[in-house]
């Protein structure tokens, strides 16, 4: 496993603004992922963020709305752009050292008013 | 996208009781994972299963990878109040496939 931290842990934002969520890992890892968990729901993959390449987005998620950076092997950011109340969710980063197993950060709880 | 069929959706049990939950799929998975999510936290990996028929324990938790590779179950013995949370199963097919999650089982333990 690894120690994964996310900032902020929670935020309340106004519609139309943007929020950047940071994910920091205590050791180098190639594969990192960003998920969204809407209230009372399961986890939905937004994108895969591997260092040295563009993020790969899942169907229904686009780079203009969820730009991702992966500047090195221990850090990634996800920006939620031009927010609306529908973006209110928990946003989770995860990492994988082997293809099969993922470990999750504590999440960022976002409420958009 | 594809999801696993996880049941039951919720459980209300008395402290000390055993719990069983399962996940099924119409397709084969090469890895089954079980996570627990406490309120306000991210999911924590409980058990990982890599081989059909594999039975793995982690304290009071036991999970099995179904022989058909299309299902998995998680048992919790002698439940305690801190077992409260949402349990998610997840399956992985291999290669560039993404992790597929069940909808979760919400467990409530009454002291």
mmCIF file with all atom_site columns, C-alpha atoms in Angstrom:
data_model
loop_
_atom_site.group_PDB
_atom_site.id
_atom_site.type_symbol
_atom_site.label_atom_id
_atom_site.label_alt_id
_atom_site.label_comp_id
_atom_site.label_asym_id
_atom_site.label_entity_id
_atom_site.label_seq_id
_atom_site.pdbx_PDB_ins_code
_atom_site.Cartn_x
_atom_site.Cartn_y
_atom_site.Cartn_z
_atom_site.occupancy
_atom_site.B_iso_or_equiv
_atom_site.pdbx_formal_charge
_atom_site.auth_seq_id
_atom_site.auth_comp_id
_atom_site.auth_asym_id
_atom_site.auth_atom_id
_atom_site.pdbx_PDB_model_num
ATOM 1   C CA . UNK A 1 1   ? 0.000   0.000   0.000   1.00 0.00 ? 1   UNK A CA 1
ATOM 2   C CA . UNK A 1 2   ? 1.005   3.680   0.122   1.00 0.00 ? 2   UNK A CA 1
ATOM 3   C CA . UNK A 1 3   ? 0.158   6.853   1.948   1.00 0.00 ? 3   UNK A CA 1
ATOM 4   C CA . UNK A 1 4   ? -2.097  8.981   -0.246  1.00 0.00 ? 4   UNK A CA 1
ATOM 5   C CA . UNK A 1 5   ? -3.200  12.474  0.716   1.00 0.00 ? 5   UNK A CA 1
ATOM 6   C CA . UNK A 1 6   ? -5.673  14.791  -0.965  1.00 0.00 ? 6   UNK A CA 1
ATOM 7   C CA . UNK A 1 7   ? -6.205  18.516  -0.647  1.00 0.00 ? 7   UNK A CA 1
ATOM 8   C CA . UNK A 1 8   ? -8.630  20.003  0.069   1.00 0.00 ? 8   UNK A CA 1
ATOM 9   C CA . UNK A 1 9   ? -10.508 17.407  2.106   1.00 0.00 ? 9   UNK A CA 1
ATOM 10  C CA . UNK A 1 10  ? -13.730 19.296  1.458   1.00 0.00 ? 10  UNK A CA 1
ATOM 11  C CA . UNK A 1 11  ? -14.910 22.532  -0.104  1.00 0.00 ? 11  UNK A CA 1
ATOM 12  C CA . UNK A 1 12  ? -18.044 24.506  -0.812  1.00 0.00 ? 12  UNK A CA 1
ATOM 13  C CA . UNK A 1 13  ? -17.906 26.372  -4.106  1.00 0.00 ? 13  UNK A CA 1
ATOM 14  C CA . UNK A 1 14  ? -20.079 28.699  -6.113  1.00 0.00 ? 14  UNK A CA 1
ATOM 15  C CA . UNK A 1 15  ? -21.362 27.618  -9.499  1.00 0.00 ? 15  UNK A CA 1
ATOM 16  C CA . UNK A 1 16  ? -19.250 28.792  -12.417 1.00 0.00 ? 16  UNK A CA 1
ATOM 17  C CA . UNK A 1 17  ? -15.994 28.625  -10.473 1.00 0.00 ? 17  UNK A CA 1
ATOM 18  C CA . UNK A 1 18  ? -13.251 25.989  -10.714 1.00 0.00 ? 18  UNK A CA 1
ATOM 19  C CA . UNK A 1 19  ? -11.535 23.901  -8.051  1.00 0.00 ? 19  UNK A CA 1
ATOM 20  C CA . UNK A 1 20  ? -8.202  22.110  -8.304  1.00 0.00 ? 20  UNK A CA 1
ATOM 21  C CA . UNK A 1 21  ? -7.784  18.983  -6.193  1.00 0.00 ? 21  UNK A CA 1
ATOM 22  C CA . UNK A 1 22  ? -4.307  17.759  -5.341  1.00 0.00 ? 22  UNK A CA 1
ATOM 23  C CA . UNK A 1 23  ? -3.231  14.165  -4.789  1.00 0.00 ? 23  UNK A CA 1
ATOM 24  C CA . UNK A 1 24  ? 0.142   13.421  -3.206  1.00 0.00 ? 24  UNK A CA 1
ATOM 25  C CA . UNK A 1 25  ? 1.673   9.955   -2.798  1.00 0.00 ? 25  UNK A CA 1
ATOM 26  C CA . UNK A 1 26  ? 4.543   9.104   -0.453  1.00 0.00 ? 26  UNK A CA 1
ATOM 27  C CA . UNK A 1 27  ? 6.425   7.057   -3.050  1.00 0.00 ? 27  UNK A CA 1
ATOM 28  C CA . UNK A 1 28  ? 6.791   6.935   -6.820  1.00 0.00 ? 28  UNK A CA 1
ATOM 29  C CA . UNK A 1 29  ? 4.026   5.243   -8.746  1.00 0.00 ? 29  UNK A CA 1
ATOM 30  C CA . UNK A 1 30  ? 3.328   5.020   -12.449 1.00 0.00 ? 30  UNK A CA 1
ATOM 31  C CA . UNK A 1 31  ? -0.435  4.577   -12.557 1.00 0.00 ? 31  UNK A CA 1
ATOM 32  C CA . UNK A 1 32  ? -2.782  7.054   -10.901 1.00 0.00 ? 32  UNK A CA 1
ATOM 33  C CA . UNK A 1 33  ? -6.509  7.395   -11.393 1.00 0.00 ? 33  UNK A CA 1
ATOM 34  C CA . UNK A 1 34  ? -9.250  9.901   -10.633 1.00 0.00 ? 34  UNK A CA 1
ATOM 35  C CA . UNK A 1 35  ? -12.760 8.785   -9.649  1.00 0.00 ? 35  UNK A CA 1
ATOM 36  C CA . UNK A 1 36  ? -16.042 10.497  -8.880  1.00 0.00 ? 36  UNK A CA 1
ATOM 37  C CA . UNK A 1 37  ? -18.482 9.150   -6.308  1.00 0.00 ? 37  UNK A CA 1
ATOM 38  C CA . UNK A 1 38  ? -21.860 10.856  -6.433  1.00 0.00 ? 38  UNK A CA 1
ATOM 39  C CA . UNK A 1 39  ? -23.957 10.833  -3.227  1.00 0.00 ? 39  UNK A CA 1
ATOM 40  C CA . UNK A 1 40  ? -24.995 7.314   -2.311  1.00 0.00 ? 40  UNK A CA 1
ATOM 41  C CA . UNK A 1 41  ? -23.421 5.859   -5.435  1.00 0.00 ? 41  UNK A CA 1
ATOM 42  C CA . UNK A 1 42  ? -20.520 3.670   -6.397  1.00 0.00 ? 42  UNK A CA 1
ATOM 43  C CA . UNK A 1 43  ? -17.230 4.849   -7.895  1.00 0.00 ? 43  UNK A CA 1
ATOM 44  C CA . UNK A 1 44  ? -16.988 6.038   -11.495 1.00 0.00 ? 44  UNK A CA 1
ATOM 45  C CA . UNK A 1 45  ? -13.622 6.363   -13.223 1.00 0.00 ? 45  UNK A CA 1
ATOM 46  C CA . UNK A 1 46  ? -12.992 9.820   -14.657 1.00 0.00 ? 46  UNK A CA 1
ATOM 47  C CA . UNK A 1 47  ? -9.550  9.284   -16.143 1.00 0.00 ? 47  UNK A CA 1
ATOM 48  C CA . UNK A 1 48  ? -6.230  7.498   -15.915 1.00 0.00 ? 48  UNK A CA 1
ATOM 49  C CA . UNK A 1 49  ? -3.259  9.789   -15.291 1.00 0.00 ? 49  UNK A CA 1
ATOM 50  C CA . UNK A 1 50  ? 0.089   8.195   -16.085 1.00 0.00 ? 50  UNK A CA 1
ATOM 51  C CA . UNK A 1 51  ? 3.223   10.283  -15.803 1.00 0.00 ? 51  UNK A CA 1
ATOM 52  C CA . UNK A 1 52  ? 4.687   11.389  -19.094 1.00 0.00 ? 52  UNK A CA 1
ATOM 53  C CA . UNK A 1 53  ? 1.533   11.038  -21.131 1.00 0.00 ? 53  UNK A CA 1
ATOM 54  C CA . UNK A 1 54  ? -1.810  12.751  -21.608 1.00 0.00 ? 54  UNK A CA 1
ATOM 55  C CA . UNK A 1 55  ? -4.571  11.609  -19.305 1.00 0.00 ? 55  UNK A CA 1
ATOM 56  C CA . UNK A 1 56  ? -6.978  9.068   -20.767 1.00 0.00 ? 56  UNK A CA 1
ATOM 57  C CA . UNK A 1 57  ? -10.607 10.012  -20.146 1.00 0.00 ? 57  UNK A CA 1
ATOM 58  C CA . UNK A 1 58  ? -13.557 7.672   -19.810 1.00 0.00 ? 58  UNK A CA 1
ATOM 59  C CA . UNK A 1 59  ? -16.755 8.069   -21.773 1.00 0.00 ? 59  UNK A CA 1
ATOM 60  C CA . UNK A 1 60  ? -18.734 11.016  -20.458 1.00 0.00 ? 60  UNK A CA 1
ATOM 61  C CA . UNK A 1 61  ? -15.730 12.923  -19.146 1.00 0.00 ? 61  UNK A CA 1
ATOM 62  C CA . UNK A 1 62  ? -13.783 15.496  -21.161 1.00 0.00 ? 62  UNK A CA 1
ATOM 63  C CA . UNK A 1 63  ? -10.512 17.319  -20.676 1.00 0.00 ? 63  UNK A CA 1
ATOM 64  C CA . UNK A 1 64  ? -12.090 20.781  -20.864 1.00 0.00 ? 64  UNK A CA 1
ATOM 65  C CA . UNK A 1 65  ? -14.286 19.998  -17.862 1.00 0.00 ? 65  UNK A CA 1
ATOM 66  C CA . UNK A 1 66  ? -11.780 17.867  -15.881 1.00 0.00 ? 66  UNK A CA 1
ATOM 67  C CA . UNK A 1 67  ? -8.223  18.870  -16.817 1.00 0.00 ? 67  UNK A CA 1
ATOM 68  C CA . UNK A 1 68  ? -5.615  16.668  -15.166 1.00 0.00 ? 68  UNK A CA 1
ATOM 69  C CA . UNK A 1 69  ? -1.930  17.220  -14.573 1.00 0.00 ? 69  UNK A CA 1
ATOM 70  C CA . UNK A 1 70  ? 0.667   14.581  -13.703 1.00 0.00 ? 70  UNK A CA 1
ATOM 71  C CA . UNK A 1 71  ? 3.972   16.436  -13.442 1.00 0.00 ? 71  UNK A CA 1
ATOM 72  C CA . UNK A 1 72  ? 5.877   13.648  -11.640 1.00 0.00 ? 72  UNK A CA 1
ATOM 73  C CA . UNK A 1 73  ? 5.549   10.158  -10.191 1.00 0.00 ? 73  UNK A CA 1
ATOM 74  C CA . UNK A 1 74  ? 4.220   11.285  -6.793  1.00 0.00 ? 74  UNK A CA 1
ATOM 75  C CA . UNK A 1 75  ? 1.712   14.020  -7.628  1.00 0.00 ? 75  UNK A CA 1
ATOM 76  C CA . UNK A 1 76  ? -1.398  14.696  -9.692  1.00 0.00 ? 76  UNK A CA 1
ATOM 77  C CA . UNK A 1 77  ? -4.123  17.319  -9.843  1.00 0.00 ? 77  UNK A CA 1
ATOM 78  C CA . UNK A 1 78  ? -7.702  17.224  -11.049 1.00 0.00 ? 78  UNK A CA 1
ATOM 79  C CA . UNK A 1 79  ? -9.532  20.458  -11.821 1.00 0.00 ? 79  UNK A CA 1
ATOM 80  C CA . UNK A 1 80  ? -13.308 20.603  -11.838 1.00 0.00 ? 80  UNK A CA 1
ATOM 81  C CA . UNK A 1 81  ? -14.056 23.496  -14.179 1.00 0.00 ? 81  UNK A CA 1
ATOM 82  C CA . UNK A 1 82  ? -17.070 25.776  -14.483 1.00 0.00 ? 82  UNK A CA 1
ATOM 83  C CA . UNK A 1 83  ? -18.804 23.925  -11.692 1.00 0.00 ? 83  UNK A CA 1
ATOM 84  C CA . UNK A 1 84  ? -22.532 23.323  -11.391 1.00 0.00 ? 84  UNK A CA 1
ATOM 85  C CA . UNK A 1 85  ? -24.510 21.720  -8.537  1.00 0.00 ? 85  UNK A CA 1
ATOM 86  C CA . UNK A 1 86  ? -24.405 18.423  -10.480 1.00 0.00 ? 86  UNK A CA 1
ATOM 87  C CA . UNK A 1 87  ? -20.652 18.326  -9.853  1.00 0.00 ? 87  UNK A CA 1
ATOM 88  C CA . UNK A 1 88  ? -21.265 17.929  -6.107  1.00 0.00 ? 88  UNK A CA 1
ATOM 89  C CA . UNK A 1 89  ? -19.535 14.631  -5.361  1.00 0.00 ? 89  UNK A CA 1
ATOM 90  C CA . UNK A 1 90  ? -16.623 12.988  -3.655  1.00 0.00 ? 90  UNK A CA 1
ATOM 91  C CA . UNK A 1 91  ? -13.540 13.027  -5.870  1.00 0.00 ? 91  UNK A CA 1
ATOM 92  C CA . UNK A 1 92  ? -11.000 10.289  -5.191  1.00 0.00 ? 92  UNK A CA 1
ATOM 93  C CA . UNK A 1 93  ? -7.541  9.658   -6.490  1.00 0.00 ? 93  UNK A CA 1
ATOM 94  C CA . UNK A 1 94  ? -6.102  6.175   -6.497  1.00 0.00 ? 94  UNK A CA 1
ATOM 95  C CA . UNK A 1 95  ? -2.851  4.503   -7.409  1.00 0.00 ? 95  UNK A CA 1
ATOM 96  C CA . UNK A 1 96  ? -1.866  1.131   -8.710  1.00 0.00 ? 96  UNK A CA 1
ATOM 97  C CA . UNK A 1 97  ? 1.495   -0.582  -8.360  1.00 0.00 ? 97  UNK A CA 1
ATOM 98  C CA . UNK A 1 98  ? 0.313   -3.703  -10.121 1.00 0.00 ? 98  UNK A CA 1
ATOM 99  C CA . UNK A 1 99  ? -2.423  -3.683  -12.715 1.00 0.00 ? 99  UNK A CA 1
ATOM 100 C CA . UNK A 1 100 ? -4.874  -5.554  -10.536 1.00 0.00 ? 100 UNK A CA 1
ATOM 101 C CA . UNK A 1 101 ? -4.968  -3.634  -7.271  1.00 0.00 ? 101 UNK A CA 1
ATOM 102 C CA . UNK A 1 102 ? -5.774  0.008   -6.525  1.00 0.00 ? 102 UNK A CA 1
ATOM 103 C CA . UNK A 1 103 ? -5.432  2.014   -3.332  1.00 0.00 ? 103 UNK A CA 1
ATOM 104 C CA . UNK A 1 104 ? -7.532  5.093   -2.719  1.00 0.00 ? 104 UNK A CA 1
ATOM 105 C CA . UNK A 1 105 ? -6.936  8.465   -1.150  1.00 0.00 ? 105 UNK A CA 1
ATOM 106 C CA . UNK A 1 106 ? -9.269  9.889   1.509   1.00 0.00 ? 106 UNK A CA 1
ATOM 107 C CA . UNK A 1 107 ? -11.320 11.842  -1.032  1.00 0.00 ? 107 UNK A CA 1
ATOM 108 C CA . UNK A 1 108 ? -12.340 15.457  -1.549  1.00 0.00 ? 108 UNK A CA 1
ATOM 109 C CA . UNK A 1 109 ? -15.932 16.302  -0.708  1.00 0.00 ? 109 UNK A CA 1
ATOM 110 C CA . UNK A 1 110 ? -17.214 18.991  -3.027  1.00 0.00 ? 110 UNK A CA 1
ATOM 111 C CA . UNK A 1 111 ? -20.475 20.854  -2.645  1.00 0.00 ? 111 UNK A CA 1
ATOM 112 C CA . UNK A 1 112 ? -21.429 23.294  -5.395  1.00 0.00 ? 112 UNK A CA 1
ATOM 113 C CA . UNK A 1 113 ? -24.080 25.877  -4.598  1.00 0.00 ? 113 UNK A CA 1
ATOM 114 C CA . UNK B 2 1   ? -20.627 1.110   -18.251 1.00 0.00 ? 1   UNK B CA 1
ATOM 115 C CA . UNK B 2 2   ? -20.521 -2.380  -16.848 1.00 0.00 ? 2   UNK B CA 1
ATOM 116 C CA . UNK B 2 3   ? -21.240 -2.888  -13.179 1.00 0.00 ? 3   UNK B CA 1
ATOM 117 C CA . UNK B 2 4   ? -21.132 -5.865  -10.921 1.00 0.00 ? 4   UNK B CA 1
ATOM 118 C CA . UNK B 2 5   ? -24.328 -7.107  -9.262  1.00 0.00 ? 5   UNK B CA 1
ATOM 119 C CA . UNK B 2 6   ? -23.701 -6.741  -5.551  1.00 0.00 ? 6   UNK B CA 1
ATOM 120 C CA . UNK B 2 7   ? -26.164 -7.934  -2.926  1.00 0.00 ? 7   UNK B CA 1
ATOM 121 C CA . UNK B 2 8   ? -27.652 -7.278  -0.572  1.00 0.00 ? 8   UNK B CA 1
ATOM 122 C CA . UNK B 2 9   ? -27.924 -3.526  -1.015  1.00 0.00 ? 9   UNK B CA 1
ATOM 123 C CA . UNK B 2 10  ? -28.123 -3.042  2.756   1.00 0.00 ? 10  UNK B CA 1
ATOM 124 C CA . UNK B 2 11  ? -28.022 -5.129  5.908   1.00 0.00 ? 11  UNK B CA 1
ATOM 125 C CA . UNK B 2 12  ? -29.116 -4.434  9.480   1.00 0.00 ? 12  UNK B CA 1
ATOM 126 C CA . UNK B 2 13  ? -27.659 -6.916  11.945  1.00 0.00 ? 13  UNK B CA 1
ATOM 127 C CA . UNK B 2 14  ? -27.018 -7.359  15.646  1.00 0.00 ? 14  UNK B CA 1
ATOM 128 C CA . UNK B 2 15  ? -23.527 -7.247  17.046  1.00 0.00 ? 15  UNK B CA 1
ATOM 129 C CA . UNK B 2 16  ? -22.025 -10.724 17.108  1.00 0.00 ? 16  UNK B CA 1
ATOM 130 C CA . UNK B 2 17  ? -23.870 -11.974 14.036  1.00 0.00 ? 17  UNK B CA 1
ATOM 131 C CA . UNK B 2 18  ? -22.131 -13.215 10.909  1.00 0.00 ? 18  UNK B CA 1
ATOM 132 C CA . UNK B 2 19  ? -22.546 -11.351 7.616   1.00 0.00 ? 19  UNK B CA 1
ATOM 133 C CA . UNK B 2 20  ? -22.383 -12.541 4.036   1.00 0.00 ? 20  UNK B CA 1
ATOM 134 C CA . UNK B 2 21  ? -22.471 -10.473 0.851   1.00 0.00 ? 21  UNK B CA 1
ATOM 135 C CA . UNK B 2 22  ? -21.692 -11.329 -2.742  1.00 0.00 ? 22  UNK B CA 1
ATOM 136 C CA . UNK B 2 23  ? -20.970 -10.019 -6.201  1.00 0.00 ? 23  UNK B CA 1
ATOM 137 C CA . UNK B 2 24  ? -21.882 -11.623 -9.490  1.00 0.00 ? 24  UNK B CA 1
ATOM 138 C CA . UNK B 2 25  ? -21.168 -10.845 -13.105 1.00 0.00 ? 25  UNK B CA 1
ATOM 139 C CA . UNK B 2 26  ? -22.145 -12.148 -16.510 1.00 0.00 ? 26  UNK B CA 1
ATOM 140 C CA . UNK B 2 27  ? -18.501 -12.083 -17.583 1.00 0.00 ? 27  UNK B CA 1
ATOM 141 C CA . UNK B 2 28  ? -15.219 -13.461 -16.263 1.00 0.00 ? 28  UNK B CA 1
ATOM 142 C CA . UNK B 2 29  ? -12.845 -11.475 -14.072 1.00 0.00 ? 29  UNK B CA 1
ATOM 143 C CA . UNK B 2 30  ? -9.201  -12.305 -13.299 1.00 0.00 ? 30  UNK B CA 1
ATOM 144 C CA . UNK B 2 31  ? -9.078  -10.399 -10.011 1.00 0.00 ? 31  UNK B CA 1
ATOM 145 C CA . UNK B 2 32  ? -11.686 -9.699  -7.345  1.00 0.00 ? 32  UNK B CA 1
ATOM 146 C CA . UNK B 2 33  ? -11.200 -6.996  -4.733  1.00 0.00 ? 33  UNK B CA 1
ATOM 147 C CA . UNK B 2 34  ? -13.206 -6.099  -1.642  1.00 0.00 ? 34  UNK B CA 1
ATOM 148 C CA . UNK B 2 35  ? -13.129 -2.573  -0.194  1.00 0.00 ? 35  UNK B CA 1
ATOM 149 C CA . UNK B 2 36  ? -14.700 -0.944  2.847   1.00 0.00 ? 36  UNK B CA 1
ATOM 150 C CA . UNK B 2 37  ? -15.634 2.728   2.908   1.00 0.00 ? 37  UNK B CA 1
ATOM 151 C CA . UNK B 2 38  ? -16.267 4.446   6.231   1.00 0.00 ? 38  UNK B CA 1
ATOM 152 C CA . UNK B 2 39  ? -18.346 7.631   6.260   1.00 0.00 ? 39  UNK B CA 1
ATOM 153 C CA . UNK B 2 40  ? -16.230 10.562  5.107   1.00 0.00 ? 40  UNK B CA 1
ATOM 154 C CA . UNK B 2 41  ? -13.322 8.377   4.015   1.00 0.00 ? 41  UNK B CA 1
ATOM 155 C CA . UNK B 2 42  ? -11.977 6.788   0.865   1.00 0.00 ? 42  UNK B CA 1
ATOM 156 C CA . UNK B 2 43  ? -12.362 3.041   0.206   1.00 0.00 ? 43  UNK B CA 1
ATOM 157 C CA . UNK B 2 44  ? -9.841  0.834   1.979   1.00 0.00 ? 44  UNK B CA 1
ATOM 158 C CA . UNK B 2 45  ? -8.724  -2.434  0.399   1.00 0.00 ? 45  UNK B CA 1
ATOM 159 C CA . UNK B 2 46  ? -9.683  -5.391  2.599   1.00 0.00 ? 46  UNK B CA 1
ATOM 160 C CA . UNK B 2 47  ? -8.911  -8.457  0.518   1.00 0.00 ? 47  UNK B CA 1
ATOM 161 C CA . UNK B 2 48  ? -7.563  -9.134  -2.973  1.00 0.00 ? 48  UNK B CA 1
ATOM 162 C CA . UNK B 2 49  ? -8.229  -12.427 -4.788  1.00 0.00 ? 49  UNK B CA 1
ATOM 163 C CA . UNK B 2 50  ? -6.195  -13.453 -7.817  1.00 0.00 ? 50  UNK B CA 1
ATOM 164 C CA . UNK B 2 51  ? -7.077  -17.075 -8.570  1.00 0.00 ? 51  UNK B CA 1
ATOM 165 C CA . UNK B 2 52  ? -10.322 -18.969 -9.173  1.00 0.00 ? 52  UNK B CA 1
ATOM 166 C CA . UNK B 2 53  ? -11.314 -20.892 -6.051  1.00 0.00 ? 53  UNK B CA 1
ATOM 167 C CA . UNK B 2 54  ? -8.982  -18.864 -3.838  1.00 0.00 ? 54  UNK B CA 1
ATOM 168 C CA . UNK B 2 55  ? -10.179 -18.425 -0.258  1.00 0.00 ? 55  UNK B CA 1
ATOM 169 C CA . UNK B 2 56  ? -8.453  -15.652 1.682   1.00 0.00 ? 56  UNK B CA 1
ATOM 170 C CA . UNK B 2 57  ? -8.910  -14.388 5.229   1.00 0.00 ? 57  UNK B CA 1
ATOM 171 C CA . UNK B 2 58  ? -8.068  -11.084 6.882   1.00 0.00 ? 58  UNK B CA 1
ATOM 172 C CA . UNK B 2 59  ? -8.933  -11.338 10.566  1.00 0.00 ? 59  UNK B CA 1
ATOM 173 C CA . UNK B 2 60  ? -12.685 -11.862 10.847  1.00 0.00 ? 60  UNK B CA 1
ATOM 174 C CA . UNK B 2 61  ? -13.116 -11.348 7.108   1.00 0.00 ? 61  UNK B CA 1
ATOM 175 C CA . UNK B 2 62  ? -13.068 -14.169 4.576   1.00 0.00 ? 62  UNK B CA 1
ATOM 176 C CA . UNK B 2 63  ? -13.485 -13.782 0.832   1.00 0.00 ? 63  UNK B CA 1
ATOM 177 C CA . UNK B 2 64  ? -13.598 -16.294 -2.001  1.00 0.00 ? 64  UNK B CA 1
ATOM 178 C CA . UNK B 2 65  ? -12.982 -16.056 -5.728  1.00 0.00 ? 65  UNK B CA 1
ATOM 179 C CA . UNK B 2 66  ? -15.701 -18.127 -7.388  1.00 0.00 ? 66  UNK B CA 1
ATOM 180 C CA . UNK B 2 67  ? -14.742 -21.176 -9.431  1.00 0.00 ? 67  UNK B CA 1
ATOM 181 C CA . UNK B 2 68  ? -16.542 -19.825 -12.494 1.00 0.00 ? 68  UNK B CA 1
ATOM 182 C CA . UNK B 2 69  ? -14.602 -16.525 -12.109 1.00 0.00 ? 69  UNK B CA 1
ATOM 183 C CA . UNK B 2 70  ? -17.921 -14.716 -12.373 1.00 0.00 ? 70  UNK B CA 1
ATOM 184 C CA . UNK B 2 71  ? -18.566 -14.213 -8.678  1.00 0.00 ? 71  UNK B CA 1
ATOM 185 C CA . UNK B 2 72  ? -17.072 -13.558 -5.264  1.00 0.00 ? 72  UNK B CA 1
ATOM 186 C CA . UNK B 2 73  ? -18.345 -13.410 -1.724  1.00 0.00 ? 73  UNK B CA 1
ATOM 187 C CA . UNK B 2 74  ? -17.254 -11.726 1.492   1.00 0.00 ? 74  UNK B CA 1
ATOM 188 C CA . UNK B 2 75  ? -18.070 -13.037 4.942   1.00 0.00 ? 75  UNK B CA 1
ATOM 189 C CA . UNK B 2 76  ? -17.644 -11.166 8.211   1.00 0.00 ? 76  UNK B CA 1
ATOM 190 C CA . UNK B 2 77  ? -17.780 -13.259 11.358  1.00 0.00 ? 77  UNK B CA 1
ATOM 191 C CA . UNK B 2 78  ? -18.831 -12.057 14.806  1.00 0.00 ? 78  UNK B CA 1
ATOM 192 C CA . UNK B 2 79  ? -19.629 -8.521  13.675  1.00 0.00 ? 79  UNK B CA 1
ATOM 193 C CA . UNK B 2 80  ? -18.727 -5.542  15.855  1.00 0.00 ? 80  UNK B CA 1
ATOM 194 C CA . UNK B 2 81  ? -19.938 -1.919  15.695  1.00 0.00 ? 81  UNK B CA 1
ATOM 195 C CA . UNK B 2 82  ? -16.831 -0.727  13.820  1.00 0.00 ? 82  UNK B CA 1
ATOM 196 C CA . UNK B 2 83  ? -17.774 -3.019  10.916  1.00 0.00 ? 83  UNK B CA 1
ATOM 197 C CA . UNK B 2 84  ? -20.364 -0.380  9.987   1.00 0.00 ? 84  UNK B CA 1
ATOM 198 C CA . UNK B 2 85  ? -19.751 1.074   6.544   1.00 0.00 ? 85  UNK B CA 1
ATOM 199 C CA . UNK B 2 86  ? -20.234 0.419   2.862   1.00 0.00 ? 86  UNK B CA 1
ATOM 200 C CA . UNK B 2 87  ? -18.550 -2.614  1.341   1.00 0.00 ? 87  UNK B CA 1
ATOM 201 C CA . UNK B 2 88  ? -17.704 -2.552  -2.362  1.00 0.00 ? 88  UNK B CA 1
ATOM 202 C CA . UNK B 2 89  ? -16.633 -5.408  -4.570  1.00 0.00 ? 89  UNK B CA 1
ATOM 203 C CA . UNK B 2 90  ? -14.511 -4.679  -7.631  1.00 0.00 ? 90  UNK B CA 1
ATOM 204 C CA . UNK B 2 91  ? -13.422 -6.845  -10.523 1.00 0.00 ? 91  UNK B CA 1
ATOM 205 C CA . UNK B 2 92  ? -10.543 -6.574  -12.956 1.00 0.00 ? 92  UNK B CA 1
ATOM 206 C CA . UNK B 2 93  ? -10.359 -8.427  -16.269 1.00 0.00 ? 93  UNK B CA 1
ATOM 207 C CA . UNK B 2 94  ? -6.759  -7.705  -17.124 1.00 0.00 ? 94  UNK B CA 1
ATOM 208 C CA . UNK B 2 95  ? -4.698  -5.685  -19.585 1.00 0.00 ? 95  UNK B CA 1
ATOM 209 C CA . UNK B 2 96  ? -5.955  -2.180  -20.209 1.00 0.00 ? 96  UNK B CA 1
ATOM 210 C CA . UNK B 2 97  ? -9.398  -2.902  -18.763 1.00 0.00 ? 97  UNK B CA 1
ATOM 211 C CA . UNK B 2 98  ? -10.540 -0.655  -15.943 1.00 0.00 ? 98  UNK B CA 1
ATOM 212 C CA . UNK B 2 99  ? -11.609 -1.711  -12.472 1.00 0.00 ? 99  UNK B CA 1
ATOM 213 C CA . UNK B 2 100 ? -15.375 -2.392  -12.343 1.00 0.00 ? 100 UNK B CA 1
ATOM 214 C CA . UNK B 2 101 ? -17.239 -1.737  -9.089  1.00 0.00 ? 101 UNK B CA 1
ATOM 215 C CA . UNK B 2 102 ? -20.390 -3.071  -7.496  1.00 0.00 ? 102 UNK B CA 1
ATOM 216 C CA . UNK B 2 103 ? -22.960 -0.653  -6.101  1.00 0.00 ? 103 UNK B CA 1
ATOM 217 C CA . UNK B 2 104 ? -22.030 -1.445  -2.525  1.00 0.00 ? 104 UNK B CA 1
ATOM 218 C CA . UNK B 2 105 ? -23.550 -3.124  0.522   1.00 0.00 ? 105 UNK B CA 1
ATOM 219 C CA . UNK B 2 106 ? -24.350 -0.772  3.395   1.00 0.00 ? 106 UNK B CA 1
ATOM 220 C CA . UNK B 2 107 ? -23.847 -2.562  6.709   1.00 0.00 ? 107 UNK B CA 1
ATOM 221 C CA . UNK B 2 108 ? -25.411 -1.379  9.958   1.00 0.00 ? 108 UNK B CA 1
ATOM 222 C CA . UNK B 2 109 ? -24.499 -3.164  13.179  1.00 0.00 ? 109 UNK B CA 1
ATOM 223 C CA . UNK B 2 110 ? -26.730 -2.649  16.206  1.00 0.00 ? 110 UNK B CA 1
ATOM 224 C CA . UNK B 2 111 ? -24.878 -2.977  19.518  1.00 0.00 ? 111 UNK B CA 1
#
